[in-house]
Amino acid sequence: MFALANSVDLTPERHIKLVGYASPPRVSTGIRSRLESNAVIFDLNGGKAIVVSIDALFIGSAFIELVREKLVDPTVELIFLASHTHYGPSLDLSKPKLGETDVEWFQNAAEIVASQLNQLILGSPIAVQASYASAPCELSIFRRRKFLHPKRRPPFVQRSVQMMPNPRKSIPNDLQLLKLSSSDGSPIALIWSWPCHPVEASDRNKINAAFPGAVRAALRSELGSSVPIIFMPGFCGDIRPATIHASAGTAFIDRFKIPTEGEVEAFEAGVSAVALETLASGSPLNLPRNASYGRVELQLSDLLDGADSAMPISHLSCGPFSLTALGAEVCSPYLGHLAFDAAQPVFYTGCADETFGYLPTDVQIAEGGYEVERFKGFFEIAGRWKPDVIRKVILSVRALQDGRRSGSGRLHESVEDLFLSRLIEVDG
């Protein structure tokens, strides 16, 4: 594999509007940890692809286009990944109910990122070695819990799904880590993922990269202060940090709360410790020279009545290593339907490129809850979910992963043609 990576600071040095919560509006009062953009460029057969990880809630299509139009080579393939921190300025104009966009900073950030990517495009990728490891990080918790509410009419109770801690639900908690090094062993970049919402802050009004930033600092203490570190939030749509739940006054109800700074520090130290242990246990990978890339767009009208946009799905692969990125906050059961095995260097993530909203499973759709219905108003999404959502999504992912590619590594068959020869059954 041939690659090159870099990192730039993306922290506003002034008070700025923050995004991540519906209300009340927030303006930063300080900086807890700095925001960054980290990127790595890969050689394809006849082209290049860049994976860009930015400390942001989402990265909207307008920001992506603004960056792309400033590139010296507009044909380079791009995969934008948002860390999903809830404590930074908006880079997505399409979700104003989650926080206003500071237009001046939006444009400045696009300039900074475009300059960063141009340095990679004009640079010369070098041969890299890779190592991979994974380990469970049991510091997260399922955030969907069925709950009984009283009713005035028979049967006098109704069941609903609330955003509450649910320790009984088994969730994916594997921390994955891929290290890229030069021939002499010097670290070039590190790619890691752990499915969990970065929402652990004790002070929501401070600019904060959350646990991805804390782990980044810990890894750099081992690798060097300038090593680019790519974070992917995984399929974390229904997963939160486990340390922010506590009794709400009864013996049988736990609710999420804003943690103390001490609880935050303990949580971040715990995740960082697992990341450092995983880094030390990496096994070498044999990767070919060039990567391949493909992208499809699943029309949201296939999933939601009346929807008029699309969910992008990107796939980058190089030998045993692969990255599949979806433009949604994907709920965690999708990993099981994709036969995910953390022992393999196969990464799945949401919050990629233009993210439309949450992607629940068919079972979750039947249950209801925030990830199914209540998010829609905040994300400017309307329409009822259609049947067989999981099946349609898995078909699109598998078609992309298995599809024939052109010399540049881009998928060139239509998704519909691929479906016909690769239909699979998925139990929803």
PDB file of C-alpha atoms in Angstrom, residues 60-315:
ATOM      1  CA  GLY A  60     -22.794  18.498   4.944  1.00  0.00           C
ATOM      2  CA  SER A  61     -22.861  18.420   1.165  1.00  0.00           C
ATOM      3  CA  ALA A  62     -22.316  22.199   0.887  1.00  0.00           C
ATOM      4  CA  PHE A  63     -19.097  21.955   2.912  1.00  0.00           C
ATOM      5  CA  ILE A  64     -17.879  19.003   0.859  1.00  0.00           C
ATOM      6  CA  GLU A  65     -18.546  20.823  -2.406  1.00  0.00           C
ATOM      7  CA  LEU A  66     -16.844  23.967  -1.123  1.00  0.00           C
ATOM      8  CA  VAL A  67     -13.748  21.928  -0.298  1.00  0.00           C
ATOM      9  CA  ARG A  68     -13.816  20.017  -3.570  1.00  0.00           C
ATOM     10  CA  GLU A  69     -13.998  23.129  -5.748  1.00  0.00           C
ATOM     11  CA  LYS A  70     -10.770  24.365  -4.140  1.00  0.00           C
ATOM     12  CA  LEU A  71      -8.793  21.178  -4.852  1.00  0.00           C
ATOM     13  CA  VAL A  72      -5.969  21.137  -7.395  1.00  0.00           C
ATOM     14  CA  ASP A  73      -7.318  17.785  -8.604  1.00  0.00           C
ATOM     15  CA  PRO A  74     -11.120  17.701  -8.377  1.00  0.00           C
ATOM     16  CA  THR A  75     -11.209  14.079  -9.578  1.00  0.00           C
ATOM     17  CA  VAL A  76      -9.699  12.702  -6.369  1.00  0.00           C
ATOM     18  CA  GLU A  77     -12.126  10.452  -4.491  1.00  0.00           C
ATOM     19  CA  LEU A  78     -13.140  11.745  -1.053  1.00  0.00           C
ATOM     20  CA  ILE A  79     -14.595  10.052   2.012  1.00  0.00           C
ATOM     21  CA  PHE A  80     -15.468  12.578   4.721  1.00  0.00           C
ATOM     22  CA  LEU A  81     -15.917  11.167   8.224  1.00  0.00           C
ATOM     23  CA  ALA A  82     -17.371  13.211  11.081  1.00  0.00           C
ATOM     24  CA  SER A  83     -16.195  12.242  14.556  1.00  0.00           C
ATOM     25  CA  HIS A  84     -19.727  13.160  15.682  1.00  0.00           C
ATOM     26  CA  THR A  85     -18.618  15.333  18.581  1.00  0.00           C
ATOM     27  CA  HIS A  86     -21.525  17.377  19.921  1.00  0.00           C
ATOM     28  CA  TYR A  87     -19.265  20.233  21.043  1.00  0.00           C
ATOM     29  CA  GLY A  88     -18.032  22.000  17.919  1.00  0.00           C
ATOM     30  CA  PRO A  89     -19.271  24.457  15.270  1.00  0.00           C
ATOM     31  CA  SER A  90     -21.557  23.314  12.475  1.00  0.00           C
ATOM     32  CA  LEU A  91     -20.193  22.088   9.153  1.00  0.00           C
ATOM     33  CA  ASP A  92     -23.660  21.089   7.918  1.00  0.00           C
ATOM     34  CA  LEU A  93     -26.148  23.706   6.727  1.00  0.00           C
ATOM     35  CA  SER A  94     -29.025  21.225   6.413  1.00  0.00           C
ATOM     36  CA  LYS A  95     -29.805  20.748  10.130  1.00  0.00           C
ATOM     37  CA  PRO A  96     -30.348  24.220  11.668  1.00  0.00           C
ATOM     38  CA  LYS A  97     -32.507  22.846  14.500  1.00  0.00           C
ATOM     39  CA  LEU A  98     -29.411  21.166  15.939  1.00  0.00           C
ATOM     40  CA  GLY A  99     -27.543  24.472  16.015  1.00  0.00           C
ATOM     41  CA  GLU A 100     -26.885  27.481  13.797  1.00  0.00           C
ATOM     42  CA  THR A 101     -23.973  27.578  11.376  1.00  0.00           C
ATOM     43  CA  ASP A 102     -21.385  30.328  11.706  1.00  0.00           C
ATOM     44  CA  VAL A 103     -20.990  31.082   7.998  1.00  0.00           C
ATOM     45  CA  GLU A 104     -17.624  32.811   8.372  1.00  0.00           C
ATOM     46  CA  TRP A 105     -16.130  29.844  10.219  1.00  0.00           C
ATOM     47  CA  PHE A 106     -17.795  27.408   7.796  1.00  0.00           C
ATOM     48  CA  GLN A 107     -15.951  29.063   4.914  1.00  0.00           C
ATOM     49  CA  ASN A 108     -12.679  29.355   6.837  1.00  0.00           C
ATOM     50  CA  ALA A 109     -12.803  25.687   7.790  1.00  0.00           C
ATOM     51  CA  ALA A 110     -13.372  24.707   4.153  1.00  0.00           C
ATOM     52  CA  GLU A 111     -10.288  26.732   3.165  1.00  0.00           C
ATOM     53  CA  ILE A 112      -8.185  25.029   5.843  1.00  0.00           C
ATOM     54  CA  VAL A 113      -9.317  21.527   4.888  1.00  0.00           C
ATOM     55  CA  ALA A 114      -8.899  22.166   1.151  1.00  0.00           C
ATOM     56  CA  SER A 115      -5.341  23.392   1.746  1.00  0.00           C
ATOM     57  CA  GLN A 116      -4.673  20.304   3.838  1.00  0.00           C
ATOM     58  CA  LEU A 117      -5.938  17.975   1.111  1.00  0.00           C
ATOM     59  CA  ASN A 118      -4.022  19.812  -1.607  1.00  0.00           C
ATOM     60  CA  GLN A 119      -0.811  19.132   0.299  1.00  0.00           C
ATOM     61  CA  LEU A 120      -1.609  15.427   0.127  1.00  0.00           C
ATOM     62  CA  ILE A 121      -2.617  15.539  -3.540  1.00  0.00           C
ATOM     63  CA  LEU A 122       0.634  17.288  -4.488  1.00  0.00           C
ATOM     64  CA  GLY A 123       2.716  15.041  -2.251  1.00  0.00           C
ATOM     65  CA  SER A 124       4.261  11.674  -3.034  1.00  0.00           C
ATOM     66  CA  PRO A 125       2.712   8.703  -1.220  1.00  0.00           C
ATOM     67  CA  ILE A 126       5.237   6.226   0.151  1.00  0.00           C
ATOM     68  CA  ALA A 127       5.161   2.484   0.640  1.00  0.00           C
ATOM     69  CA  VAL A 128       3.677   1.693   4.031  1.00  0.00           C
ATOM     70  CA  GLN A 129       3.471  -1.339   6.247  1.00  0.00           C
ATOM     71  CA  ALA A 130       0.337  -2.078   8.230  1.00  0.00           C
ATOM     72  CA  SER A 131      -0.539  -3.774  11.485  1.00  0.00           C
ATOM     73  CA  TYR A 132      -3.970  -4.400  12.988  1.00  0.00           C
ATOM     74  CA  ALA A 133      -5.507  -5.338  16.299  1.00  0.00           C
ATOM     75  CA  SER A 134      -8.841  -5.130  18.099  1.00  0.00           C
ATOM     76  CA  ALA A 135     -10.008  -5.479  21.678  1.00  0.00           C
ATOM     77  CA  PRO A 136     -13.289  -5.105  23.572  1.00  0.00           C
ATOM     78  CA  CYS A 137     -13.823  -1.749  25.265  1.00  0.00           C
ATOM     79  CA  GLU A 138     -16.653  -2.252  27.728  1.00  0.00           C
ATOM     80  CA  LEU A 139     -17.330   1.387  28.513  1.00  0.00           C
ATOM     81  CA  SER A 140     -20.420   1.893  26.340  1.00  0.00           C
ATOM     82  CA  ILE A 141     -24.078   1.030  26.775  1.00  0.00           C
ATOM     83  CA  PHE A 142     -27.211   0.530  24.665  1.00  0.00           C
ATOM     84  CA  ARG A 143     -29.443   3.595  24.923  1.00  0.00           C
ATOM     85  CA  ARG A 144     -32.824   2.118  23.901  1.00  0.00           C
ATOM     86  CA  ARG A 145     -35.024   0.653  26.634  1.00  0.00           C
ATOM     87  CA  LYS A 146     -38.636  -0.473  26.587  1.00  0.00           C
ATOM     88  CA  PHE A 147     -40.690   1.228  29.254  1.00  0.00           C
ATOM     89  CA  LEU A 148     -44.286   1.013  30.485  1.00  0.00           C
ATOM     90  CA  HIS A 149     -46.352   4.195  30.809  1.00  0.00           C
ATOM     91  CA  PRO A 150     -49.763   4.533  32.503  1.00  0.00           C
ATOM     92  CA  LYS A 151     -52.845   5.168  30.341  1.00  0.00           C
ATOM     93  CA  ARG A 152     -56.279   6.444  31.258  1.00  0.00           C
ATOM     94  CA  ARG A 153     -58.016   3.755  29.229  1.00  0.00           C
ATOM     95  CA  PRO A 154     -57.730  -0.037  29.206  1.00  0.00           C
ATOM     96  CA  PRO A 155     -55.324  -1.752  29.303  1.00  0.00           C
ATOM     97  CA  PHE A 156     -54.102   1.295  31.334  1.00  0.00           C
ATOM     98  CA  VAL A 157     -50.476   0.834  30.312  1.00  0.00           C
ATOM     99  CA  GLN A 158     -48.594   1.336  27.058  1.00  0.00           C
ATOM    100  CA  ARG A 159     -45.111   0.317  26.030  1.00  0.00           C
ATOM    101  CA  SER A 160     -42.649   2.728  24.445  1.00  0.00           C
ATOM    102  CA  VAL A 161     -38.917   2.912  23.812  1.00  0.00           C
ATOM    103  CA  GLN A 162     -37.107   5.635  25.728  1.00  0.00           C
ATOM    104  CA  MET A 163     -33.537   6.926  25.554  1.00  0.00           C
ATOM    105  CA  MET A 164     -32.446   5.202  28.753  1.00  0.00           C
ATOM    106  CA  PRO A 165     -29.527   2.964  29.764  1.00  0.00           C
ATOM    107  CA  ASN A 166     -30.120  -0.684  28.885  1.00  0.00           C
ATOM    108  CA  PRO A 167     -27.260  -2.831  30.245  1.00  0.00           C
ATOM    109  CA  ARG A 168     -29.127  -6.041  29.409  1.00  0.00           C
ATOM    110  CA  LYS A 169     -28.712  -5.484  25.685  1.00  0.00           C
ATOM    111  CA  SER A 170     -25.517  -6.903  24.204  1.00  0.00           C
ATOM    112  CA  ILE A 171     -23.811  -4.380  21.933  1.00  0.00           C
ATOM    113  CA  PRO A 172     -20.725  -4.322  19.704  1.00  0.00           C
ATOM    114  CA  ASN A 173     -17.903  -2.789  21.720  1.00  0.00           C
ATOM    115  CA  ASP A 174     -14.770  -3.716  19.777  1.00  0.00           C
ATOM    116  CA  LEU A 175     -12.103  -1.054  19.485  1.00  0.00           C
ATOM    117  CA  GLN A 176     -10.314  -1.511  16.143  1.00  0.00           C
ATOM    118  CA  LEU A 177      -6.926  -0.049  15.303  1.00  0.00           C
ATOM    119  CA  LEU A 178      -4.901  -0.048  12.064  1.00  0.00           C
ATOM    120  CA  LYS A 179      -1.381   1.396  12.143  1.00  0.00           C
ATOM    121  CA  LEU A 180       0.421   2.511   8.985  1.00  0.00           C
ATOM    122  CA  SER A 181       4.213   2.782   9.179  1.00  0.00           C
ATOM    123  CA  SER A 182       7.103   3.514   6.831  1.00  0.00           C
ATOM    124  CA  SER A 183       9.667   0.859   5.939  1.00  0.00           C
ATOM    125  CA  ASP A 184      11.824   1.922   8.900  1.00  0.00           C
ATOM    126  CA  GLY A 185       8.917   1.576  11.332  1.00  0.00           C
ATOM    127  CA  SER A 186       8.124   5.279  11.712  1.00  0.00           C
ATOM    128  CA  PRO A 187       4.366   5.828  12.156  1.00  0.00           C
ATOM    129  CA  ILE A 188       2.658   7.415   9.142  1.00  0.00           C
ATOM    130  CA  ALA A 189      -0.955   7.371  10.332  1.00  0.00           C
ATOM    131  CA  LEU A 190      -3.319   5.499  12.575  1.00  0.00           C
ATOM    132  CA  ILE A 191      -6.932   4.561  11.840  1.00  0.00           C
ATOM    133  CA  TRP A 192      -9.188   3.543  14.705  1.00  0.00           C
ATOM    134  CA  SER A 193     -12.850   3.037  15.476  1.00  0.00           C
ATOM    135  CA  TRP A 194     -15.086   2.387  18.462  1.00  0.00           C
ATOM    136  CA  PRO A 195     -18.893   2.580  18.185  1.00  0.00           C
ATOM    137  CA  CYS A 196     -20.047   5.110  20.777  1.00  0.00           C
ATOM    138  CA  HIS A 197     -21.639   8.563  20.714  1.00  0.00           C
ATOM    139  CA  PRO A 198     -19.087  11.223  21.788  1.00  0.00           C
ATOM    140  CA  VAL A 199     -21.483  12.864  24.265  1.00  0.00           C
ATOM    141  CA  GLU A 200     -19.664  12.562  27.594  1.00  0.00           C
ATOM    142  CA  ALA A 201     -18.850  16.232  28.271  1.00  0.00           C
ATOM    143  CA  SER A 202     -19.549  17.753  31.688  1.00  0.00           C
ATOM    144  CA  ASP A 203     -19.657  21.262  30.172  1.00  0.00           C
ATOM    145  CA  ARG A 204     -21.570  21.313  26.899  1.00  0.00           C
ATOM    146  CA  ASN A 205     -20.585  24.904  26.177  1.00  0.00           C
ATOM    147  CA  LYS A 206     -16.876  24.284  25.735  1.00  0.00           C
ATOM    148  CA  ILE A 207     -15.335  23.337  22.390  1.00  0.00           C
ATOM    149  CA  ASN A 208     -14.413  19.708  22.838  1.00  0.00           C
ATOM    150  CA  ALA A 209     -13.329  16.818  20.620  1.00  0.00           C
ATOM    151  CA  ALA A 210     -14.672  14.476  23.352  1.00  0.00           C
ATOM    152  CA  PHE A 211     -13.205  10.987  23.766  1.00  0.00           C
ATOM    153  CA  PRO A 212     -11.849  10.802  20.177  1.00  0.00           C
ATOM    154  CA  GLY A 213      -9.633  13.761  21.065  1.00  0.00           C
ATOM    155  CA  ALA A 214      -8.567  12.239  24.390  1.00  0.00           C
ATOM    156  CA  VAL A 215      -7.623   8.955  22.728  1.00  0.00           C
ATOM    157  CA  ARG A 216      -5.809  10.869  19.989  1.00  0.00           C
ATOM    158  CA  ALA A 217      -3.663  12.582  22.623  1.00  0.00           C
ATOM    159  CA  ALA A 218      -2.931   9.271  24.351  1.00  0.00           C
ATOM    160  CA  LEU A 219      -1.912   7.572  21.113  1.00  0.00           C
ATOM    161  CA  ARG A 220       0.337  10.487  20.175  1.00  0.00           C
ATOM    162  CA  SER A 221       2.062  10.225  23.531  1.00  0.00           C
ATOM    163  CA  GLU A 222       3.209   6.820  22.294  1.00  0.00           C
ATOM    164  CA  LEU A 223       3.632   7.478  18.558  1.00  0.00           C
ATOM    165  CA  GLY A 224       4.674  11.128  18.352  1.00  0.00           C
ATOM    166  CA  SER A 225       2.857  14.445  18.638  1.00  0.00           C
ATOM    167  CA  SER A 226       2.354  14.988  14.905  1.00  0.00           C
ATOM    168  CA  VAL A 227       1.033  11.572  13.827  1.00  0.00           C
ATOM    169  CA  PRO A 228      -2.294  11.907  11.936  1.00  0.00           C
ATOM    170  CA  ILE A 229      -5.027   9.872  13.600  1.00  0.00           C
ATOM    171  CA  ILE A 230      -8.226   9.001  11.751  1.00  0.00           C
ATOM    172  CA  PHE A 231     -11.257   8.258  13.952  1.00  0.00           C
ATOM    173  CA  MET A 232     -14.449   6.562  12.792  1.00  0.00           C
ATOM    174  CA  PRO A 233     -17.534   6.583  15.072  1.00  0.00           C
ATOM    175  CA  GLY A 234     -18.710   3.220  13.749  1.00  0.00           C
ATOM    176  CA  PHE A 235     -22.350   2.143  13.908  1.00  0.00           C
ATOM    177  CA  CYS A 236     -23.071   4.077  17.102  1.00  0.00           C
ATOM    178  CA  GLY A 237     -26.630   5.283  16.479  1.00  0.00           C
ATOM    179  CA  ASP A 238     -27.991   3.594  19.616  1.00  0.00           C
ATOM    180  CA  ILE A 239     -24.861   3.487  21.830  1.00  0.00           C
ATOM    181  CA  ARG A 240     -23.598   5.973  24.433  1.00  0.00           C
ATOM    182  CA  PRO A 241     -20.844   6.097  27.074  1.00  0.00           C
ATOM    183  CA  ALA A 242     -21.758   3.799  29.977  1.00  0.00           C
ATOM    184  CA  THR A 243     -20.434   6.111  32.657  1.00  0.00           C
ATOM    185  CA  ILE A 244     -23.159   8.731  32.358  1.00  0.00           C
ATOM    186  CA  HIS A 245     -26.101   6.880  33.848  1.00  0.00           C
ATOM    187  CA  ALA A 246     -27.269   6.989  37.435  1.00  0.00           C
ATOM    188  CA  SER A 247     -30.314   6.294  39.568  1.00  0.00           C
ATOM    189  CA  ALA A 248     -33.122   8.775  39.081  1.00  0.00           C
ATOM    190  CA  GLY A 249     -34.650   8.379  42.504  1.00  0.00           C
ATOM    191  CA  THR A 250     -36.109   4.888  42.277  1.00  0.00           C
ATOM    192  CA  ALA A 251     -34.592   1.444  42.515  1.00  0.00           C
ATOM    193  CA  PHE A 252     -35.539   0.354  39.012  1.00  0.00           C
ATOM    194  CA  ILE A 253     -35.150   3.389  36.731  1.00  0.00           C
ATOM    195  CA  ASP A 254     -31.817   4.676  35.466  1.00  0.00           C
ATOM    196  CA  ARG A 255     -31.529   7.726  33.268  1.00  0.00           C
ATOM    197  CA  PHE A 256     -28.713   9.452  31.468  1.00  0.00           C
ATOM    198  CA  LYS A 257     -27.277  12.518  33.137  1.00  0.00           C
ATOM    199  CA  ILE A 258     -24.572  15.087  32.522  1.00  0.00           C
ATOM    200  CA  PRO A 259     -21.490  13.592  34.210  1.00  0.00           C
ATOM    201  CA  THR A 260     -19.004  15.288  36.475  1.00  0.00           C
ATOM    202  CA  GLU A 261     -15.599  16.235  35.094  1.00  0.00           C
ATOM    203  CA  GLY A 262     -14.102  13.451  37.185  1.00  0.00           C
ATOM    204  CA  GLU A 263     -16.415  10.907  35.576  1.00  0.00           C
ATOM    205  CA  VAL A 264     -15.514  12.252  32.139  1.00  0.00           C
ATOM    206  CA  GLU A 265     -11.801  11.979  32.825  1.00  0.00           C
ATOM    207  CA  ALA A 266     -12.175   8.422  34.129  1.00  0.00           C
ATOM    208  CA  PHE A 267     -14.171   7.401  31.057  1.00  0.00           C
ATOM    209  CA  GLU A 268     -11.714   8.951  28.609  1.00  0.00           C
ATOM    210  CA  ALA A 269      -8.769   7.425  30.464  1.00  0.00           C
ATOM    211  CA  GLY A 270     -10.433   4.024  30.243  1.00  0.00           C
ATOM    212  CA  VAL A 271     -10.976   4.215  26.490  1.00  0.00           C
ATOM    213  CA  SER A 272      -7.435   5.538  26.019  1.00  0.00           C
ATOM    214  CA  ALA A 273      -5.988   2.640  28.017  1.00  0.00           C
ATOM    215  CA  VAL A 274      -7.756   0.105  25.800  1.00  0.00           C
ATOM    216  CA  ALA A 275      -6.538   1.938  22.686  1.00  0.00           C
ATOM    217  CA  LEU A 276      -2.926   1.874  23.900  1.00  0.00           C
ATOM    218  CA  GLU A 277      -3.150  -1.828  24.759  1.00  0.00           C
ATOM    219  CA  THR A 278      -4.601  -2.510  21.315  1.00  0.00           C
ATOM    220  CA  LEU A 279      -1.832  -0.508  19.657  1.00  0.00           C
ATOM    221  CA  ALA A 280       0.787  -2.647  21.397  1.00  0.00           C
ATOM    222  CA  SER A 281      -0.790  -5.914  20.223  1.00  0.00           C
ATOM    223  CA  GLY A 282      -0.951  -5.268  16.467  1.00  0.00           C
ATOM    224  CA  SER A 283      -0.204  -8.038  13.978  1.00  0.00           C
ATOM    225  CA  PRO A 284       1.293  -7.285  10.537  1.00  0.00           C
ATOM    226  CA  LEU A 285      -0.901  -7.243   7.438  1.00  0.00           C
ATOM    227  CA  ASN A 286       0.114  -8.030   3.879  1.00  0.00           C
ATOM    228  CA  LEU A 287      -1.405  -5.304   1.706  1.00  0.00           C
ATOM    229  CA  PRO A 288      -1.152  -4.897  -2.090  1.00  0.00           C
ATOM    230  CA  ARG A 289       0.248  -1.716  -3.628  1.00  0.00           C
ATOM    231  CA  ASN A 290      -3.004  -0.035  -4.638  1.00  0.00           C
ATOM    232  CA  ALA A 291      -6.387   0.332  -3.008  1.00  0.00           C
ATOM    233  CA  SER A 292      -9.751   0.244  -4.767  1.00  0.00           C
ATOM    234  CA  TYR A 293     -12.710   2.546  -4.258  1.00  0.00           C
ATOM    235  CA  GLY A 294     -16.415   2.511  -5.008  1.00  0.00           C
ATOM    236  CA  ARG A 295     -19.475   4.552  -4.142  1.00  0.00           C
ATOM    237  CA  VAL A 296     -23.208   4.146  -4.587  1.00  0.00           C
ATOM    238  CA  GLU A 297     -26.168   6.189  -3.437  1.00  0.00           C
ATOM    239  CA  LEU A 298     -29.217   4.499  -1.969  1.00  0.00           C
ATOM    240  CA  GLN A 299     -32.264   6.638  -2.648  1.00  0.00           C
ATOM    241  CA  LEU A 300     -34.010   7.504   0.599  1.00  0.00           C
ATOM    242  CA  SER A 301     -37.333   7.095  -1.167  1.00  0.00           C
ATOM    243  CA  ASP A 302     -36.576   3.354  -1.035  1.00  0.00           C
ATOM    244  CA  LEU A 303     -36.535   3.606   2.762  1.00  0.00           C
ATOM    245  CA  LEU A 304     -38.857   6.515   3.603  1.00  0.00           C
ATOM    246  CA  ASP A 305     -42.080   7.667   1.957  1.00  0.00           C
ATOM    247  CA  GLY A 306     -41.635  11.042   0.307  1.00  0.00           C
ATOM    248  CA  ALA A 307     -37.890  11.383   0.883  1.00  0.00           C
ATOM    249  CA  ASP A 308     -36.065  13.102  -1.985  1.00  0.00           C
ATOM    250  CA  SER A 309     -32.382  12.750  -1.070  1.00  0.00           C
ATOM    251  CA  ALA A 310     -29.952   9.830  -1.003  1.00  0.00           C
ATOM    252  CA  MET A 311     -27.694   7.999   1.434  1.00  0.00           C
ATOM    253  CA  PRO A 312     -24.126   7.726   0.101  1.00  0.00           C
ATOM    254  CA  ILE A 313     -22.221   4.509   0.742  1.00  0.00           C
ATOM    255  CA  SER A 314     -18.467   4.462   0.097  1.00  0.00           C
ATOM    256  CA  HIS A 315     -16.106   1.502   0.128  1.00  0.00           C
TER     257      HIS A 315
END
